[in-house]
CSV table of C-alpha atoms in Angstrom, one decimal:
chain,number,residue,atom,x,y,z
N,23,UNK,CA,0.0,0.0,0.0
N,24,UNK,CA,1.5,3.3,-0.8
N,25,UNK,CA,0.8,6.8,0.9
N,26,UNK,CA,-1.6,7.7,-1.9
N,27,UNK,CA,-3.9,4.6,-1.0
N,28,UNK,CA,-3.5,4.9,2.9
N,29,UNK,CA,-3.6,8.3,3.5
N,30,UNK,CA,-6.4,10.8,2.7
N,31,UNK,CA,-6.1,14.2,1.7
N,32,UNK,CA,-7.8,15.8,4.5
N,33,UNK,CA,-4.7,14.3,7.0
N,34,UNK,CA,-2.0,14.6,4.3
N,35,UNK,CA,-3.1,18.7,3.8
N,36,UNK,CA,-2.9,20.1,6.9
N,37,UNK,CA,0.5,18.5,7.9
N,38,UNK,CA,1.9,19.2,4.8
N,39,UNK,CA,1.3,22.6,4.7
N,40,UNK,CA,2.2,22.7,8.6
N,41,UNK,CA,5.9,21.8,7.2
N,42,UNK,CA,5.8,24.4,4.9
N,43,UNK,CA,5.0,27.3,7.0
N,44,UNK,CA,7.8,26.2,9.8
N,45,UNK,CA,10.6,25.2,6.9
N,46,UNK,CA,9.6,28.7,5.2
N,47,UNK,CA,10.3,30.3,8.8
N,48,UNK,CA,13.1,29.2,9.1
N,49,UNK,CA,14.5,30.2,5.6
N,50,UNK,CA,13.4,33.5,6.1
N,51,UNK,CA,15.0,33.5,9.5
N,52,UNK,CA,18.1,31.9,7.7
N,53,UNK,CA,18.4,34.5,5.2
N,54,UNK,CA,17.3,37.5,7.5
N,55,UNK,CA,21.2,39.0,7.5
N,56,UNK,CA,21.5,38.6,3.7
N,57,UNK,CA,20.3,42.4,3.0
N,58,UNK,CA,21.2,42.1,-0.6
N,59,UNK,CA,18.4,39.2,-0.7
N,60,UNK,CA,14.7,40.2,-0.7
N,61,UNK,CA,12.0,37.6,-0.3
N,62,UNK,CA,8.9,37.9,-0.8
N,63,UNK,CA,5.9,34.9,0.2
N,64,UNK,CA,3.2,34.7,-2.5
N,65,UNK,CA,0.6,32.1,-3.0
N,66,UNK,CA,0.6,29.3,-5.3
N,67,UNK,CA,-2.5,27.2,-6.3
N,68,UNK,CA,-1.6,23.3,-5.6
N,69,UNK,CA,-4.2,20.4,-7.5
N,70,UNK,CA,-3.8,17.2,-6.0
N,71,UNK,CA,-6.3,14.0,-6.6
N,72,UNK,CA,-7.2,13.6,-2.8
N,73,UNK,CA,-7.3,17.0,-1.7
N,74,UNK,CA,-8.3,18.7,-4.7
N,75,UNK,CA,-7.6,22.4,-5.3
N,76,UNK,CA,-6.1,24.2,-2.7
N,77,UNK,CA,-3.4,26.8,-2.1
N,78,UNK,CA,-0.3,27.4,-0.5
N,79,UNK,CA,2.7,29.5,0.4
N,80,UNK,CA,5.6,30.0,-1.9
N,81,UNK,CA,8.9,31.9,-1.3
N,82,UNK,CA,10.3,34.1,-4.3
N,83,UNK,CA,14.2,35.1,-3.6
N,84,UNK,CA,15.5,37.8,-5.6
N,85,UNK,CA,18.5,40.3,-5.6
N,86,UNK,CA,18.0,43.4,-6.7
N,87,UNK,CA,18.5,42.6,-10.4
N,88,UNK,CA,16.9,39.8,-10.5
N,89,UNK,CA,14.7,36.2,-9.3
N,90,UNK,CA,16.8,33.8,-7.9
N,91,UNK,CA,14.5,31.5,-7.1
N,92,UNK,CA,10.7,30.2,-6.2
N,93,UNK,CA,10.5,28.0,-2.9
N,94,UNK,CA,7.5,26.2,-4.3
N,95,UNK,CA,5.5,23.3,-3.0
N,96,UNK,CA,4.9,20.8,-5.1
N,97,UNK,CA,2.4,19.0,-2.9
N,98,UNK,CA,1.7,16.8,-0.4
N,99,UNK,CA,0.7,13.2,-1.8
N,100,UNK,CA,4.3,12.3,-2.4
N,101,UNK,CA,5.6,8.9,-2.8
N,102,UNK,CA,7.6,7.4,0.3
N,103,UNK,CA,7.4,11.3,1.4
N,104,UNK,CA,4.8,13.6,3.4
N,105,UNK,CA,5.3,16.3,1.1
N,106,UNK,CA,7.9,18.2,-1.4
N,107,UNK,CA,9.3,21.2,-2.4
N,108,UNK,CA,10.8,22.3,-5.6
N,109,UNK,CA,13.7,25.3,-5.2
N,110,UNK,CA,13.3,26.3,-8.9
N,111,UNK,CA,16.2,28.2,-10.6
N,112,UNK,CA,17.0,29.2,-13.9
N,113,UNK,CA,19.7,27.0,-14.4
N,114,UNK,CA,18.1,23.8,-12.4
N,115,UNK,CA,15.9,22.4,-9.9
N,116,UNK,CA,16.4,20.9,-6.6
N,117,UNK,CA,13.8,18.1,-4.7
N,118,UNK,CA,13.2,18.5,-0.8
N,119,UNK,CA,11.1,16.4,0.9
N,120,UNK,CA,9.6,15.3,3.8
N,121,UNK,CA,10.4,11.8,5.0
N,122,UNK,CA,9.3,10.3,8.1
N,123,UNK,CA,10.4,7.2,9.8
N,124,UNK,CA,13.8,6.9,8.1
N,125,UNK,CA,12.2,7.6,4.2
N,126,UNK,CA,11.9,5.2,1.9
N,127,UNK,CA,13.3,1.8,2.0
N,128,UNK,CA,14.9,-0.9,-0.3
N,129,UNK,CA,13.8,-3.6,2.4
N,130,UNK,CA,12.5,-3.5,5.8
N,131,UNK,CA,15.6,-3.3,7.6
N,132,UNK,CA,17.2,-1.3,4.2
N,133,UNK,CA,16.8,2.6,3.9
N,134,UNK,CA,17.6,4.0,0.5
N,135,UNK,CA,19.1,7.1,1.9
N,136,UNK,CA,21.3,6.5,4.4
N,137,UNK,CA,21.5,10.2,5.6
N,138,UNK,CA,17.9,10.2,7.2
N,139,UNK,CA,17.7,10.1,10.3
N,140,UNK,CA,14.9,12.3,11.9
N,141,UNK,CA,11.6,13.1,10.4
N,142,UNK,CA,12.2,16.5,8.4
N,143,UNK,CA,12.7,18.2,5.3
N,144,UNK,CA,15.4,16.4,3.1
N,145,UNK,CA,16.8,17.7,-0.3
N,146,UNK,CA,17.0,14.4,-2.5
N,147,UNK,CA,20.0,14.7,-5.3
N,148,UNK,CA,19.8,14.3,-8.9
N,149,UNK,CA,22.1,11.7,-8.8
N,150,UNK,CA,22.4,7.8,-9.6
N,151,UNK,CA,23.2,6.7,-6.6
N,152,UNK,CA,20.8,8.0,-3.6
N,153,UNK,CA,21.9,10.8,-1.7
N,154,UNK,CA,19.9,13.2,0.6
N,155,UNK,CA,20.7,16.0,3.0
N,156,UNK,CA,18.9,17.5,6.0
N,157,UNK,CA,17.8,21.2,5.3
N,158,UNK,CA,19.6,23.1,7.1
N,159,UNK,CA,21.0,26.6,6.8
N,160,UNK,CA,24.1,26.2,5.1
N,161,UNK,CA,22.2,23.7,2.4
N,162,UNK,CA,20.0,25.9,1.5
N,163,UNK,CA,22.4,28.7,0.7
N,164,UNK,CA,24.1,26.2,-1.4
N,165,UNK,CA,21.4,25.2,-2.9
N,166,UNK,CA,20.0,28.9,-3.5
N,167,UNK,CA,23.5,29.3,-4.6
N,168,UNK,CA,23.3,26.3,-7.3
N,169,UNK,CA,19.8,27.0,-8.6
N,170,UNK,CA,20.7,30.8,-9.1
N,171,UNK,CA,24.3,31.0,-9.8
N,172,UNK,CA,24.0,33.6,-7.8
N,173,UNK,CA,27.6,34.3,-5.1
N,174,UNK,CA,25.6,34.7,-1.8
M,19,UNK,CA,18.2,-10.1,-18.1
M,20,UNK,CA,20.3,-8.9,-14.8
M,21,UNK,CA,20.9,-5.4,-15.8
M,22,UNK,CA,18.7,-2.8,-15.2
M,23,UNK,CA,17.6,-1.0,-18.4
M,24,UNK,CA,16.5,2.5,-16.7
M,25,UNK,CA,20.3,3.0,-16.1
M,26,UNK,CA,20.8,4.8,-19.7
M,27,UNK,CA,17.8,6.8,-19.7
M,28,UNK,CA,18.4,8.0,-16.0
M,29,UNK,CA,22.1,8.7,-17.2
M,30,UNK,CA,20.8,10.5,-20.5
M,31,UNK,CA,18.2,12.9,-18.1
M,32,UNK,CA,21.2,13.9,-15.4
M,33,UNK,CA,23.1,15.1,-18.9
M,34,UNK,CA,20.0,17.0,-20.2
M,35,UNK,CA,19.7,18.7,-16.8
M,36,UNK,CA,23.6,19.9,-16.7
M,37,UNK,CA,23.5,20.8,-19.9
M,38,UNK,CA,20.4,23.3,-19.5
M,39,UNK,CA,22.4,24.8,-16.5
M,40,UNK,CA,25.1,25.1,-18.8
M,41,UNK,CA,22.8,27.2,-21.6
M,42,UNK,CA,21.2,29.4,-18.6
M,43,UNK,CA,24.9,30.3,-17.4
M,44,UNK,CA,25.5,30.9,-20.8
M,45,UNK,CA,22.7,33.3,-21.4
M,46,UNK,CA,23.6,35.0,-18.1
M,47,UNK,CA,27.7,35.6,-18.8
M,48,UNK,CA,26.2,36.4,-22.4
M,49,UNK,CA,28.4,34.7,-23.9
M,50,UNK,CA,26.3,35.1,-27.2
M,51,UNK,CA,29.6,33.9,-29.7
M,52,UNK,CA,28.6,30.4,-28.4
M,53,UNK,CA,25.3,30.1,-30.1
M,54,UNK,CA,26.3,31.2,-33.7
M,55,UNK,CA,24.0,28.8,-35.3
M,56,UNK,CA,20.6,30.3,-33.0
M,57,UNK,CA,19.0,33.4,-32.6
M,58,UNK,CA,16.9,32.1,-29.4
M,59,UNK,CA,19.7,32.8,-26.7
M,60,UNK,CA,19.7,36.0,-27.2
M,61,UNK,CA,15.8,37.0,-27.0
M,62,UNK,CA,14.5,38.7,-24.2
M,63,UNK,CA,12.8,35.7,-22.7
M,64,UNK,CA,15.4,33.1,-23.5
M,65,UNK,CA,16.2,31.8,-19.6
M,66,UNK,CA,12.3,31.6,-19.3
M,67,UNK,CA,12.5,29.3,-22.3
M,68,UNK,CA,15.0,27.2,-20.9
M,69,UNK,CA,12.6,26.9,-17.8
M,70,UNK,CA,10.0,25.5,-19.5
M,71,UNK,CA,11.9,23.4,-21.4
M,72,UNK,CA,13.0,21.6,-18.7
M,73,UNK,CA,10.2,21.1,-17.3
M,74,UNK,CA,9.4,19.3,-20.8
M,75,UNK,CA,11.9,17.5,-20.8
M,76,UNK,CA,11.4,16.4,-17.0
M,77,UNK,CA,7.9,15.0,-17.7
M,78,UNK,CA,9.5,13.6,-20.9
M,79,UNK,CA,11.7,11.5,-18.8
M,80,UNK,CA,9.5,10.2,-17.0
M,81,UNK,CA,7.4,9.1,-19.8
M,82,UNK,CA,10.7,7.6,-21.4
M,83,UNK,CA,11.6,5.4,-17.9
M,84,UNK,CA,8.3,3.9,-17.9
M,85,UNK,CA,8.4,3.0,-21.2
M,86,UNK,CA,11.8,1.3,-20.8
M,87,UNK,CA,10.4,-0.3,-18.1
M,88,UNK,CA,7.4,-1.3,-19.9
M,89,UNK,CA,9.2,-3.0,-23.1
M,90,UNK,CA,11.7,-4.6,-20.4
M,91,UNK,CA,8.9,-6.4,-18.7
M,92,UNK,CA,7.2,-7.3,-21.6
M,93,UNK,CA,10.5,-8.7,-23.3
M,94,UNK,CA,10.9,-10.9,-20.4
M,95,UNK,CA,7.9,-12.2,-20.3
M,96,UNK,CA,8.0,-13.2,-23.8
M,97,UNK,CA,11.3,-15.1,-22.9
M,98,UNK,CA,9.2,-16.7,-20.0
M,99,UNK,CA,6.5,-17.5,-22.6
M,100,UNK,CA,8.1,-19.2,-24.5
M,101,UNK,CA,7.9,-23.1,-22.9
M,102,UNK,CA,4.9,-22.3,-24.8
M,103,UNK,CA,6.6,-24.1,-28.0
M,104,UNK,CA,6.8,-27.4,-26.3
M,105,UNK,CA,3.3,-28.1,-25.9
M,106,UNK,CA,1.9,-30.7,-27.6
M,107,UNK,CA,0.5,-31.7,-29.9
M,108,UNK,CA,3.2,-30.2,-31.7
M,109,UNK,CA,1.5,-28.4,-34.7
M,110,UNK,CA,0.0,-26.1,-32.0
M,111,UNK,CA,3.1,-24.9,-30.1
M,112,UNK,CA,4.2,-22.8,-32.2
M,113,UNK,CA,1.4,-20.8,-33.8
M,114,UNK,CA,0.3,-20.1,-29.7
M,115,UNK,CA,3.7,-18.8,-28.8
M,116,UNK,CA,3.3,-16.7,-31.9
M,117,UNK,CA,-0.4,-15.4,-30.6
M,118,UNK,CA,1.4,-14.8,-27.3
M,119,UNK,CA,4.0,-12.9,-27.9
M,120,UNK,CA,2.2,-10.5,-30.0
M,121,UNK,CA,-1.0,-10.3,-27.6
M,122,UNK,CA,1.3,-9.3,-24.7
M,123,UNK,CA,2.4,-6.3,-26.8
M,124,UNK,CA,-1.0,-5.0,-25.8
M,125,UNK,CA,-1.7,-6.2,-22.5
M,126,UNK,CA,-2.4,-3.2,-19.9
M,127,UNK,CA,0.3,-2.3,-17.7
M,128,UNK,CA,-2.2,-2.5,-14.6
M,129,UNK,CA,-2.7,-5.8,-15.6
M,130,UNK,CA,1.0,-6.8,-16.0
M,131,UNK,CA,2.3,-4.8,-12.6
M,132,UNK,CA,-0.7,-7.4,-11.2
M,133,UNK,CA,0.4,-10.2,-12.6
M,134,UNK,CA,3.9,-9.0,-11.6
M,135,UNK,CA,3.0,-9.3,-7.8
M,136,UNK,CA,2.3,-12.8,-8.1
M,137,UNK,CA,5.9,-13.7,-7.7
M,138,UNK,CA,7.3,-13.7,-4.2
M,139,UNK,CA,10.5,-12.4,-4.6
M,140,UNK,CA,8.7,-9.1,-6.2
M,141,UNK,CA,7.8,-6.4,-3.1
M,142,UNK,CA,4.2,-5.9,-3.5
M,143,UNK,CA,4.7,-2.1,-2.1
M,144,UNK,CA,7.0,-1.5,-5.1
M,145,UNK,CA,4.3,-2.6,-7.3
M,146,UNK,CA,2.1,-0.2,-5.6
M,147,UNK,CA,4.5,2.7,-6.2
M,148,UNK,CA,4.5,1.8,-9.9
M,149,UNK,CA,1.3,1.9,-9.8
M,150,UNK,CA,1.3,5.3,-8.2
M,151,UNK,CA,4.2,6.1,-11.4
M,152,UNK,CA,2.1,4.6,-14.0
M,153,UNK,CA,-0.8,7.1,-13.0
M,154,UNK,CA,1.7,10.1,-13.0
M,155,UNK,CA,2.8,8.8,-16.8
M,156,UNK,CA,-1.0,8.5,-18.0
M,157,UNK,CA,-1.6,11.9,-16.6
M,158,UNK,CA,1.3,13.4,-18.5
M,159,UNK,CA,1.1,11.7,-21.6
M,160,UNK,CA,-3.1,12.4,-21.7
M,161,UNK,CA,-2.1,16.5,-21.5
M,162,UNK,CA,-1.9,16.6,-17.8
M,163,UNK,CA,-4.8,17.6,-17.6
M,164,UNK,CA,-5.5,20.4,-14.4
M,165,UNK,CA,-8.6,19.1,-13.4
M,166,UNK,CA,-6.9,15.4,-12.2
M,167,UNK,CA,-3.5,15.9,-10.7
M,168,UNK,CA,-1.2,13.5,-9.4
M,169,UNK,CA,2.3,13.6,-7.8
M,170,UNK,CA,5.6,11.9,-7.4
M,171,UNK,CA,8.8,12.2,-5.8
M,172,UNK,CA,11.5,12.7,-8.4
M,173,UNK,CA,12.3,8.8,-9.0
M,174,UNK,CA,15.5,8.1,-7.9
């Protein structure tokens, strides 16, 4: 059974959007000494099977010449994840989500990323081999700093 | 069959995605002597361009890996199929292979991810999530059409 099947949108809402307003306070916070960042929280419109329509917070980062990035959810019926997040650039994208319970596994005893540990926002990496890292301040900035190409 | 066939097109996406970062840093450093042949780079909305291309090209590859996985698992099972040729009597072997291998061309993937968890070794929750994948794939290949939205984890 996978978390589309066992978990209705009315739980899987909520919670989601829950993570989003702490992880978006906390990038704000993050950021608050970068003066030559502005953000600015706009809304986005989210269109999921099981909760239908709904909307939600999005960051926008810019400098002063220009948008870094949108801090956008991408929704909450994820699977092997309570939710993700896109951090859209104009050179790439990167994945955060939110795994519980150690994520997703290979096996019961087998996690496929080996770096979660708590429950909490993750940034999964395009890469062929599985690789994820807990948000935190200083991945963010290099994230920001990947998407962007932007020297924070 | 021991390799896995969703290595090439996962390697041939992680090159698309570099090399679109490559054309936006491009555009950005306007270094316009590098696109000689195009006029795009240089229009006003050429970084939004690349944006939306990618995100072609993302839904693209997700189309692409499930239909690598799709001819895989239909390859194999027309390997498995074929002790079909040593029925008897004889005459009819052959000519019910043949019928076989080309009705399984057409069989529904539903149908084959089912049939798929009747084997022990398989992990029926990973045929759930392909189910979950296969849904995304018919969403994007029928238009994605706003009205029935699905999601996914980028497949790693």
């Amino acid at each position: 059974m996978n978390i589309i099947e066992e978990q209705s949108g009315e739980q899987a809402k909520p919670f989601f959007l829950a993570q989003v307003d702490q992880l978006f306070d906390d990038i704000k916070n993050g950021l608050a000494d970068k003066q030559q960042l502005h953000i600015e929280q706009q809304e986005v419109r989210l269109n999921e099977e099981l909760t239908g329509v709904y909307m939600a917070p999005k960051l926008v980062i810019s400098s002063s010449e220009e948008t870094l990035a949108d801090i956008k959810p991408y929704g909450a019926h994820i699977i092997e994840a309570k939710g993700r997040i896109d951090i859209i650039g104009g050179g790439r994208t990167e994945n955060i989500g939110y795994f519980i319970n150690g994520g997703p596994r290979l096996a019961a005893d087998k996690q496929l990323y080996q770096e979660i540990e708590a429950d909490g926002w993750y940034w999964v990496a395009n890469s062929s081999e599985p690789k994820a890292g807990a948000i935190n301040q200083d991945l963010f900035l290099k994230l920001l700093k990947g998407v962007s190409h932007y020297e924070l | 069959m021991n390799y896995n066939p969703l290595v090439p097109v996962w390697k041939a996406y992680q090159v698309s995605v570099e090399c679109f970062d490559i054309a936006h840093q491009t555009i950005k450093q306007n270094k316009t002597e590098l696109f000689t042949d195009s006029d795009w780079p240089s229009q006003p909305n050429a970084k939004q361009y690349i944006v939306e291309a990618r995100q072609e090209s993302n839904d693209l590859f997700v189309v692409g890996l499930w239909a690598t996985f799709e001819r895989f698992v239909i390859s194999y099972l027309q390997e498995k199929g074929a002790v079909l040729q040593n029925i008897s009597p004889i005459a009819l072997a052959n000519p019910v292979y043949e019928q076989f291998k080309r009705e399984v061309e057409f069989w529904k993937s539903d149908d084959i991810l089912n049939l798929l968890k009747e084997i022990p070794s398989i992990n029926s929750h990973l045929i759930g999530q392909a189910k979950t994948i296969l849904r995304y794939r018919n969403w994007i290949a029928h238009g994605r059409d706003s009205d029935k939205a699905v999601k996914i984890l980028l497949v790693n």
